[in-house]
Tab-separated table of N, CA and C in Angstrom:
chain	number	residue	atom	x	y	z
A	1	MET	N	83.096	109.020	267.315
A	1	MET	CA	84.318	109.774	267.950
A	1	MET	C	84.911	110.640	267.279
A	2	ALA	N	85.344	110.444	265.646
A	2	ALA	CA	85.948	111.329	264.997
A	2	ALA	C	85.191	112.207	264.483
A	3	SER	N	84.042	112.172	264.586
A	3	SER	CA	82.921	113.469	263.897
A	3	SER	C	82.572	114.557	265.117
A	4	ALA	N	83.204	114.016	266.418
A	4	ALA	CA	83.414	115.173	267.391
A	4	ALA	C	84.767	115.965	267.222
A	5	ALA	N	85.543	115.384	266.815
A	5	ALA	CA	86.838	116.309	266.773
A	5	ALA	C	86.645	117.161	265.217
A	6	HIS	N	85.614	116.853	264.285
A	6	HIS	CA	85.857	117.616	263.185
A	6	HIS	C	84.633	118.426	263.357
A	7	ARG	N	83.749	118.208	264.057
A	7	ARG	CA	82.769	119.098	264.463
A	7	ARG	C	83.257	120.521	265.212
A	8	SER	N	84.137	119.731	266.399
A	8	SER	CA	84.758	121.097	267.245
A	8	SER	C	85.527	122.392	266.370
A	9	MET	N	86.446	121.313	265.574
A	9	MET	CA	87.409	121.981	264.627
A	9	MET	C	86.459	123.082	263.677
A	10	GLY	N	85.260	122.496	263.008
A	10	GLY	CA	84.592	123.067	262.145
A	10	GLY	C	83.905	124.574	262.725
A	11	SER	N	83.493	123.889	264.238
A	11	SER	CA	82.880	125.207	265.121
A	11	SER	C	83.903	126.343	265.013
A	12	ALA	N	84.798	125.871	265.397
A	12	ALA	CA	86.177	126.910	265.832
A	12	ALA	C	86.519	127.871	264.677
A	13	LEU	N	86.429	127.103	263.157
A	13	LEU	CA	86.761	127.646	262.379
A	13	LEU	C	85.453	128.574	261.874
A	14	LEU	N	84.579	128.234	261.915
A	14	LEU	CA	83.255	128.913	261.785
A	14	LEU	C	83.097	130.077	262.474
A	15	SER	N	83.630	130.218	263.838
A	15	SER	CA	83.399	131.101	264.522
A	15	SER	C	84.522	132.055	264.052
A	16	LEU	N	85.770	131.658	264.000
A	16	LEU	CA	86.848	132.562	263.386
A	16	LEU	C	86.284	133.305	262.440
A	17	ASN	N	86.055	132.685	261.464
A	17	ASN	CA	85.612	133.320	260.290
A	17	ASN	C	84.393	134.625	260.189
A	18	LEU	N	83.507	134.102	261.299
A	18	LEU	CA	82.415	135.070	261.554
A	18	LEU	C	83.002	136.353	261.843
A	19	ILE	N	83.904	136.017	262.647
A	19	ILE	CA	84.576	137.666	263.288
A	19	ILE	C	85.523	138.325	262.588
A	20	MET	N	86.144	137.360	261.310
A	20	MET	CA	86.727	138.027	260.351
A	20	MET	C	85.956	138.574	259.207
A	21	TYR	N	84.640	137.573	259.099
A	21	TYR	CA	83.864	138.380	257.799
A	21	TYR	C	82.980	139.700	258.539
A	22	VAL	N	83.170	139.790	259.423
A	22	VAL	CA	82.016	140.801	260.412
A	22	VAL	C	83.278	142.173	260.163
A	23	VAL	N	84.654	142.097	260.251
A	23	VAL	CA	85.614	143.055	260.229
A	23	VAL	C	85.786	143.423	258.663
A	24	VAL	N	85.669	142.662	257.636
A	24	VAL	CA	85.811	142.642	256.517
A	24	VAL	C	84.407	143.386	255.905
A	25	ALA	N	83.323	143.198	256.405
A	25	ALA	CA	82.272	143.742	256.177
A	25	ALA	C	82.074	145.613	256.498
A	26	VAL	N	82.685	145.507	258.037
A	26	VAL	CA	82.583	146.819	258.327
A	26	VAL	C	83.583	147.791	257.644
A	27	ILE	N	84.814	147.174	257.217
A	27	ILE	CA	86.098	148.074	256.471
A	27	ILE	C	85.531	148.355	255.115
A	28	ALA	N	84.677	147.423	254.581
A	28	ALA	CA	84.365	147.668	253.181
A	28	ALA	C	83.044	148.737	253.248
A	29	GLY	N	82.098	148.464	254.398
A	29	GLY	CA	80.869	149.370	254.287
A	29	GLY	C	81.625	150.620	254.447
A	30	TRP	N	82.764	150.879	255.445
A	30	TRP	CA	83.038	152.106	255.848
A	30	TRP	C	83.645	152.828	254.512
A	31	ALA	N	84.366	152.105	253.655
A	31	ALA	CA	85.081	152.560	252.305
A	31	ALA	C	84.066	153.123	251.583
A	32	ILE	N	82.852	152.478	251.461
A	32	ILE	CA	81.862	152.679	250.505
A	32	ILE	C	81.001	154.147	250.723
A	33	ASN	N	80.562	154.226	251.990
A	33	ASN	CA	80.456	155.319	252.786
A	33	ASN	C	81.426	156.329	252.681
A	34	TYR	N	82.651	155.905	252.813
A	34	TYR	CA	83.635	157.687	252.867
A	34	TYR	C	83.483	158.040	251.090
A	35	SER	N	83.562	156.823	250.390
A	35	SER	CA	83.549	157.618	248.838
A	35	SER	C	82.378	158.024	248.388
A	36	ILE	N	81.098	157.434	249.003
A	36	ILE	CA	79.684	158.340	248.533
A	36	ILE	C	79.883	159.762	249.059
A	37	ASP	N	80.180	159.820	250.600
A	37	ASP	CA	80.702	161.120	251.140
A	37	ASP	C	81.487	161.920	250.266
A	38	GLU	N	82.910	161.278	249.480
A	38	GLU	CA	83.734	162.282	248.877
A	38	GLU	C	83.276	162.472	247.532
A	39	SER	N	82.589	161.651	246.777
A	39	SER	CA	82.292	161.790	246.023
A	39	SER	C	81.770	163.513	245.491
A	40	ARG	N	80.538	163.474	246.146
A	40	ARG	CA	80.238	165.035	245.972
A	40	ARG	C	81.041	166.098	245.635
A	41	ASN	N	82.209	166.133	246.471
A	41	ASN	CA	82.956	166.913	246.692
A	41	ASN	C	84.053	166.823	245.243
A	42	SER	N	84.737	165.932	245.173
A	42	SER	CA	85.837	165.160	244.512
A	42	SER	C	85.139	165.323	242.865
A	43	LEU	N	84.010	165.148	242.547
A	43	LEU	CA	83.370	165.228	241.238
A	43	LEU	C	82.624	166.576	240.846
A	44	LYS	N	82.942	167.677	241.222
A	44	LYS	CA	82.197	168.888	240.945
A	44	LYS	C	82.577	169.244	239.777
A	45	GLY	N	83.411	169.243	238.854
A	45	GLY	CA	83.887	169.697	237.407
A	45	GLY	C	84.208	168.617	236.741
A	46	ALA	N	83.796	167.065	237.288
A	46	ALA	CA	84.318	166.608	236.240
A	46	ALA	C	83.288	166.118	234.932
A	47	THR	N	83.402	165.560	234.040
A	47	THR	CA	82.993	165.480	233.098
A	47	THR	C	82.086	164.326	232.892
A	48	PRO	N	80.939	164.044	231.886
A	48	PRO	CA	80.275	162.803	232.337
A	48	PRO	C	80.422	161.646	232.333
A	49	PRO	N	81.548	161.070	231.654
A	49	PRO	CA	82.044	159.782	231.632
A	49	PRO	C	82.228	159.312	233.268
A	50	VAL	N	82.927	159.955	234.116
A	50	VAL	CA	83.219	159.880	235.537
A	50	VAL	C	82.225	159.554	236.015
A	51	ARG	N	81.061	160.403	235.598
A	51	ARG	CA	79.689	160.263	236.748
A	51	ARG	C	78.865	159.507	236.259
A	52	LEU	N	79.203	158.311	235.465
A	52	LEU	CA	78.572	157.239	235.060
A	52	LEU	C	78.597	156.067	235.920
A	53	PHE	N	79.554	156.015	236.761
A	53	PHE	CA	79.533	154.848	238.066
A	53	PHE	C	79.226	155.830	239.031
A	54	PRO	N	78.027	155.407	239.967
A	54	PRO	CA	77.581	156.417	241.118
A	54	PRO	C	78.560	156.565	241.992
A	55	ILE	N	79.506	155.686	242.570
A	55	ILE	CA	80.605	155.919	243.692
A	55	ILE	C	81.885	156.204	242.762
A	56	TYR	N	82.546	157.274	243.185
A	56	TYR	CA	83.797	157.551	242.876
A	56	TYR	C	84.528	157.168	244.138
A	57	PHE	N	85.684	156.726	244.079
A	57	PHE	CA	86.596	156.035	245.361
A	57	PHE	C	87.779	157.039	244.905
A	58	PRO	N	87.830	157.928	245.754
A	58	PRO	CA	89.225	159.047	246.047
A	58	PRO	C	89.858	158.108	246.828
A	59	ILE	N	90.191	157.222	247.125
A	59	ILE	CA	91.265	156.444	247.717
A	59	ILE	C	91.481	155.213	247.223
A	60	GLY	N	92.631	154.537	246.906
A	60	GLY	CA	93.273	153.527	246.047
A	60	GLY	C	93.178	153.890	244.863
A	61	ASN	N	93.151	152.868	244.049
A	61	ASN	CA	93.629	153.106	242.614
A	61	ASN	C	91.812	152.306	241.733
A	62	LEU	N	92.249	152.117	240.295
A	62	LEU	CA	91.096	151.749	239.622
A	62	LEU	C	90.472	150.503	239.826
A	63	ALA	N	91.106	149.799	240.877
A	63	ALA	CA	90.501	148.558	241.276
A	63	ALA	C	89.861	148.341	242.364
A	64	THR	N	89.979	149.451	243.138
A	64	THR	CA	89.615	149.922	244.346
A	64	THR	C	88.001	149.588	244.574
A	65	GLY	N	87.310	149.953	243.397
A	65	GLY	CA	85.860	150.215	243.660
A	65	GLY	C	85.484	148.790	243.619
A	66	PHE	N	85.484	148.170	242.605
A	66	PHE	CA	85.125	146.838	242.527
A	66	PHE	C	85.834	145.720	243.437
A	67	PHE	N	86.895	145.890	244.212
A	67	PHE	CA	87.237	145.242	245.348
A	67	PHE	C	86.277	145.275	246.448
A	68	VAL	N	85.832	146.463	246.750
A	68	VAL	CA	85.603	147.329	248.052
A	68	VAL	C	83.769	146.528	247.617
A	69	ILE	N	83.251	146.674	246.520
A	69	ILE	CA	82.157	146.057	246.535
A	69	ILE	C	82.031	144.564	246.518
A	70	PHE	N	82.924	144.024	245.926
A	70	PHE	CA	82.855	142.501	246.045
A	70	PHE	C	83.325	142.163	247.630
A	71	ALA	N	84.220	143.033	248.210
A	71	ALA	CA	84.525	142.516	249.613
A	71	ALA	C	83.302	142.795	250.603
A	72	LEU	N	82.433	143.454	250.020
A	72	LEU	CA	81.234	143.830	251.119
A	72	LEU	C	80.308	142.599	251.045
A	73	VAL	N	79.952	142.315	249.280
A	73	VAL	CA	79.161	140.866	249.096
A	73	VAL	C	79.471	139.966	250.101
A	74	THR	N	80.981	139.680	249.790
A	74	THR	CA	81.659	138.468	250.342
A	74	THR	C	81.534	138.493	252.036
A	75	GLY	N	81.781	139.677	252.456
A	75	GLY	CA	81.712	139.861	254.039
A	75	GLY	C	80.173	139.516	254.440
A	76	VAL	N	78.957	140.059	253.824
A	76	VAL	CA	77.835	139.721	253.969
A	76	VAL	C	77.375	138.142	254.240
A	77	VAL	N	77.700	137.835	252.631
A	77	VAL	CA	77.464	135.967	252.686
A	77	VAL	C	78.612	135.402	253.538
A	78	GLY	N	79.333	135.903	253.937
A	78	GLY	CA	80.481	135.191	254.952
A	78	GLY	C	79.846	135.007	256.144
A	79	ILE	N	79.144	136.292	256.530
A	79	ILE	CA	78.623	136.192	257.988
A	79	ILE	C	77.585	135.614	258.113
A	80	SER	N	76.452	135.364	257.196
A	80	SER	CA	75.432	134.320	256.887
A	80	SER	C	75.576	132.902	256.933
A	81	THR	N	76.730	132.718	255.997
A	81	THR	CA	77.082	131.503	255.904
A	81	THR	C	77.871	130.805	257.510
A	82	SER	N	78.438	131.389	257.983
A	82	SER	CA	79.025	131.460	259.342
A	82	SER	C	78.033	130.985	260.443
A	83	LEU	N	77.091	131.891	260.627
A	83	LEU	CA	75.901	132.003	261.583
A	83	LEU	C	75.068	130.625	261.335
A	84	ALA	N	75.046	130.330	260.012
A	84	ALA	CA	73.898	129.339	259.662
A	84	ALA	C	74.843	127.836	259.674
A	85	GLY	N	75.830	127.918	259.538
A	85	GLY	CA	76.917	126.885	259.655
A	85	GLY	C	77.175	126.339	261.122
A	86	LEU	N	77.538	127.665	261.984
A	86	LEU	CA	77.479	127.189	263.484
A	86	LEU	C	75.928	126.237	263.664
A	87	HIS	N	75.001	126.927	263.468
A	87	HIS	CA	73.734	126.534	263.825
A	87	HIS	C	73.477	124.650	263.371
A	88	GLU	N	73.986	124.452	262.134
A	88	GLU	CA	73.877	123.460	261.440
A	88	GLU	C	75.046	122.311	261.865
A	89	VAL	N	75.978	122.812	262.232
A	89	VAL	CA	77.018	121.962	263.057
A	89	VAL	C	76.482	121.556	264.651
A	90	SER	N	75.620	122.592	265.119
A	90	SER	CA	75.258	122.130	266.715
A	90	SER	C	74.272	120.820	266.424
A	91	GLN	N	73.690	120.959	265.313
A	91	GLN	CA	72.473	119.753	264.985
A	91	GLN	C	73.440	118.397	265.017
A	92	GLY	N	74.518	118.421	264.351
A	92	GLY	CA	75.109	117.032	264.140
A	92	GLY	C	74.590	116.332	263.338
A	93	TYR	N	73.424	116.448	262.335
A	93	TYR	CA	73.005	115.400	261.471
A	93	TYR	C	73.516	115.470	260.165
A	94	PRO	N	73.671	114.769	259.640
A	94	PRO	CA	74.871	114.306	258.342
A	94	PRO	C	74.264	115.625	257.458
A	95	ALA	N	73.071	115.540	257.168
A	95	ALA	CA	72.237	116.522	256.217
A	95	ALA	C	72.848	118.025	256.209
A	96	SER	N	72.601	118.166	257.604
A	96	SER	CA	72.894	119.611	257.847
A	96	SER	C	74.605	119.983	257.932
A	97	MET	N	75.318	119.053	257.994
A	97	MET	CA	76.698	119.239	258.302
A	97	MET	C	77.139	119.577	256.502
A	98	MET	N	76.584	118.220	255.629
A	98	MET	CA	76.669	118.690	254.337
A	98	MET	C	76.179	119.899	253.632
A	99	SER	N	74.929	120.165	254.579
A	99	SER	CA	74.579	121.564	253.868
A	99	SER	C	75.331	122.775	254.428
A	100	ALA	N	75.897	122.627	255.721
A	100	ALA	CA	77.245	123.784	255.890
A	100	ALA	C	78.360	123.519	255.251
A	101	ALA	N	78.855	122.395	254.833
A	101	ALA	CA	79.957	122.364	253.963
A	101	ALA	C	79.859	122.978	252.545
A	102	ALA	N	78.362	122.980	252.116
A	102	ALA	CA	78.305	123.072	250.705
A	102	ALA	C	78.385	124.519	250.814
A	103	SER	N	77.465	125.423	252.015
A	103	SER	CA	77.691	127.067	252.085
A	103	SER	C	78.693	127.485	252.328
A	104	ALA	N	79.612	126.804	252.824
A	104	ALA	CA	81.243	127.220	253.043
A	104	ALA	C	81.848	127.234	251.943
A	105	LEU	N	81.811	126.271	250.917
A	105	LEU	CA	82.253	126.136	249.426
A	105	LEU	C	81.754	127.514	248.822
A	106	VAL	N	80.545	127.664	248.692
A	106	VAL	CA	80.340	128.805	247.891
A	106	VAL	C	80.499	130.252	248.263
A	107	THR	N	80.658	130.348	249.683
A	107	THR	CA	81.096	131.712	250.369
A	107	THR	C	82.917	131.565	250.082
A	108	TRP	N	83.116	130.313	249.968
A	108	TRP	CA	84.667	130.324	249.580
A	108	TRP	C	85.482	130.811	248.285
A	109	THR	N	83.970	130.526	247.345
A	109	THR	CA	84.417	130.801	245.876
A	109	THR	C	84.171	132.631	245.791
A	110	LEU	N	83.432	133.275	246.484
A	110	LEU	CA	82.992	134.471	246.632
A	110	LEU	C	84.301	135.487	247.495
A	111	THR	N	85.212	134.315	248.142
A	111	THR	CA	86.199	135.202	248.817
A	111	THR	C	87.377	134.897	247.978
A	112	VAL	N	87.422	134.073	247.193
A	112	VAL	CA	88.671	133.883	246.210
A	112	VAL	C	88.304	134.749	244.943
A	113	LEU	N	87.069	135.149	244.817
A	113	LEU	CA	86.941	136.313	243.706
A	113	LEU	C	87.241	137.529	244.336
A	114	ALA	N	87.050	137.773	245.632
A	114	ALA	CA	87.465	139.056	246.325
A	114	ALA	C	88.926	139.302	246.418
A	115	MET	N	89.810	138.007	246.813
A	115	MET	CA	91.218	138.119	247.074
A	115	MET	C	92.031	138.170	245.463
A	116	GLY	N	91.446	137.795	244.497
A	116	GLY	CA	92.056	138.259	243.302
A	116	GLY	C	91.919	139.924	242.946
A	117	LEU	N	90.843	140.420	243.089
A	117	LEU	CA	90.777	141.432	243.278
A	117	LEU	C	91.802	142.411	243.907
A	118	ALA	N	91.692	141.901	245.402
A	118	ALA	CA	92.616	142.542	246.247
A	118	ALA	C	94.133	142.382	245.644
A	119	CYS	N	94.172	141.388	245.120
A	119	CYS	CA	95.996	140.856	244.535
A	119	CYS	C	95.807	142.159	243.260
A	120	LYS	N	94.734	142.259	242.406
A	120	LYS	CA	95.029	143.165	241.497
A	120	LYS	C	95.280	144.433	242.151
A	121	GLU	N	94.342	144.917	243.075
A	121	GLU	CA	94.855	146.314	243.550
A	121	GLU	C	96.169	146.429	244.238
A	122	ILE	N	96.869	145.155	244.940
A	122	ILE	CA	98.128	145.448	245.561
A	122	ILE	C	98.934	145.716	244.388
A	123	SER	N	98.733	145.131	242.951
A	123	SER	CA	99.637	145.371	242.109
A	123	SER	C	99.815	146.490	241.409
A	124	LEU	N	98.846	147.130	241.734
A	124	LEU	CA	98.719	148.466	240.962
A	124	LEU	C	99.396	149.734	241.558
A	125	SER	N	98.959	149.736	242.634
A	125	SER	CA	99.780	150.995	243.517
A	125	SER	C	99.449	151.055	245.102
A	126	VAL	N	100.388	152.159	245.666
A	126	VAL	CA	100.332	152.067	247.011
A	126	VAL	C	98.815	152.460	247.667
A	127	ARG	N	98.458	151.903	248.369
A	127	ARG	CA	97.074	152.244	249.256
A	127	ARG	C	96.984	152.607	250.327
A	128	PRO	N	96.052	153.228	250.864
A	128	PRO	CA	95.902	153.667	252.496
A	128	PRO	C	95.831	152.403	253.574
A	129	GLY	N	96.196	152.545	254.655
A	129	GLY	CA	96.394	151.571	255.541
A	129	GLY	C	94.957	150.799	255.790
A	130	SER	N	93.744	151.588	255.705
A	130	SER	CA	92.237	150.459	255.617
A	130	SER	C	92.030	149.755	254.501
A	131	LEU	N	92.757	150.238	253.612
A	131	LEU	CA	92.339	149.231	252.160
A	131	LEU	C	93.667	148.364	252.676
A	132	ARG	N	94.597	148.097	252.951
A	132	ARG	CA	95.383	147.256	252.835
A	132	ARG	C	94.955	146.115	254.240
A	133	THR	N	94.422	146.562	254.959
A	133	THR	CA	93.955	145.982	256.416
A	133	THR	C	92.904	145.056	255.647
A	134	LEU	N	91.882	145.479	254.870
A	134	LEU	CA	91.174	145.124	254.069
A	134	LEU	C	91.310	143.745	253.168
A	135	GLU	N	92.663	144.071	252.654
A	135	GLU	CA	92.901	142.982	251.557
A	135	GLU	C	93.608	142.215	252.448
A	136	ALA	N	94.312	142.203	253.543
A	136	ALA	CA	95.263	141.170	254.184
A	136	ALA	C	94.065	140.218	254.806
A	137	PHE	N	92.946	140.744	255.227
A	137	PHE	CA	91.907	140.137	255.876
A	137	PHE	C	91.231	139.300	254.753
A	138	THR	N	91.077	139.651	253.254
A	138	THR	CA	90.538	139.040	252.418
A	138	THR	C	91.461	137.732	252.221
A	139	ILE	N	92.460	137.712	252.032
A	139	ILE	CA	93.702	136.889	251.656
A	139	ILE	C	93.853	135.723	252.711
A	140	ILE	N	93.701	136.303	253.914
A	140	ILE	CA	93.593	135.275	255.067
A	140	ILE	C	92.242	134.152	255.014
A	141	LEU	N	91.020	135.101	254.860
A	141	LEU	CA	89.880	134.356	254.954
A	141	LEU	C	89.727	133.465	253.475
A	142	THR	N	90.626	134.031	252.652
A	142	THR	CA	90.500	132.553	251.620
A	142	THR	C	90.893	131.517	252.373
A	143	ALA	N	92.425	131.200	252.785
A	143	ALA	CA	92.682	130.041	253.755
A	143	ALA	C	91.760	129.715	254.514
A	144	THR	N	91.455	130.226	255.133
A	144	THR	CA	90.524	129.626	256.579
A	144	THR	C	89.617	129.200	256.315
A	145	GLN	N	88.917	130.052	254.749
A	145	GLN	CA	87.239	129.580	254.625
A	145	GLN	C	87.504	128.203	253.934
A	146	LEU	N	88.376	127.672	253.615
A	146	LEU	CA	88.689	127.049	252.304
A	146	LEU	C	88.864	126.016	253.751
A	147	LEU	N	89.787	125.607	254.472
A	147	LEU	CA	89.775	124.903	255.671
A	147	LEU	C	88.667	124.581	256.409
A	148	CYS	N	87.934	125.502	256.565
A	148	CYS	CA	86.478	125.499	257.234
A	148	CYS	C	85.859	124.545	256.483
A	149	ALA	N	85.602	124.538	255.085
A	149	ALA	CA	85.067	123.943	254.125
A	149	ALA	C	85.333	122.515	253.976
A	150	VAL	N	86.794	122.008	254.464
A	150	VAL	CA	87.185	120.819	254.273
A	150	VAL	C	87.280	120.187	255.614
A	151	SER	N	87.011	120.728	256.761
A	151	SER	CA	86.615	120.386	257.962
A	151	SER	C	85.400	120.018	257.901
A	152	LEU	N	84.376	120.866	257.734
A	152	LEU	CA	82.848	120.580	257.406
A	152	LEU	C	82.678	119.538	256.837
A	153	HIS	N	83.306	119.107	255.486
A	153	HIS	CA	82.903	118.151	254.684
A	153	HIS	C	83.693	117.057	255.168
A	154	ALA	N	84.757	116.851	255.881
A	154	ALA	CA	85.175	115.540	256.472
A	154	ALA	C	84.452	115.328	257.741
A	155	GLY	N	83.793	116.431	258.451
A	155	GLY	CA	82.751	116.050	259.867
A	155	GLY	C	81.639	115.550	259.219
A	156	ALA	N	81.194	116.010	258.247
A	156	ALA	CA	79.835	115.422	257.652
A	156	ALA	C	80.193	113.923	256.830
A	157	HIS	N	80.973	113.329	256.298
A	157	HIS	CA	81.502	112.157	256.300
A	157	HIS	C	82.002	111.439	257.171
A	158	ALA	N	82.399	111.622	258.528
A	158	ALA	CA	82.447	111.090	259.701
A	158	ALA	C	81.230	110.915	260.323
A	159	VAL	N	80.323	111.740	260.139
A	159	VAL	CA	79.022	111.526	260.896
A	159	VAL	C	78.233	110.363	260.120
A	160	ILE	N	78.411	110.587	258.713
A	160	ILE	CA	77.621	109.630	258.029
A	160	ILE	C	77.993	108.107	258.190
A	161	LEU	N	79.501	107.892	258.209
A	161	LEU	CA	80.305	106.850	258.609
A	161	LEU	C	79.418	106.265	259.925
A	162	GLU	N	79.361	107.044	260.971
A	162	GLU	CA	79.160	106.705	262.316
A	162	GLU	C	77.776	106.475	262.553
A	163	THR	N	76.684	106.877	261.657
A	163	THR	CA	75.424	106.654	261.645
A	163	THR	C	74.903	105.483	261.448
A	164	PRO	N	74.210	104.614	262.383
A	164	PRO	CA	73.616	103.250	261.791
A	164	PRO	C	72.532	103.388	260.823
A	165	ILE	N	72.321	102.266	260.186
A	165	ILE	CA	71.364	102.705	259.176
A	165	ILE	C	70.146	102.432	259.533
A	166	GLY	N	69.445	103.733	258.868
A	166	GLY	CA	68.052	103.610	259.155
A	166	GLY	C	67.922	104.728	260.882
A	167	GLY	N	69.453	104.881	261.159
A	167	GLY	CA	69.121	105.510	262.515
A	167	GLY	C	69.756	107.086	262.442
A	168	ARG	N	69.422	107.569	263.477
A	168	ARG	CA	69.891	108.996	263.979
A	168	ARG	C	71.048	109.233	264.790
A	169	VAL	N	72.113	110.114	264.868
A	169	VAL	CA	73.260	110.139	265.324
A	169	VAL	C	72.413	110.500	266.928
């Protein structure tokens, strides 16, 4: 009985995170595409050390490049974790629930890393609206992904407690 509540909460959080990770991946992908397109025009007379990094970010500040790349990686990993987690939660087996919880925890650590870079970018200077949106989604996702991992872990333990010895749910 308790596992159904944890499973429904975990499914709801996984669905919410899936939508938010898609938004993060789209905005980060747009920022990288914009930077690649603008690098050609912005670096025509630049000295060689500036051209060592293949992408020059004309928007934001010095932390923007690292933040956008880590946000894109976090978004892609979050999308795959959410999709796999939704599938594993629908099965309802203890092993699949624990697998979803472990994947959610790994995604949360990547999200915390991206959030740290977002906080660094916020502290440096003023940014355009698209980057502020990406930062806000990353910071919100840090909290919701942690709630999702905790919910999946609690749901897995509830399923384990309800499973008879040697039986299946």
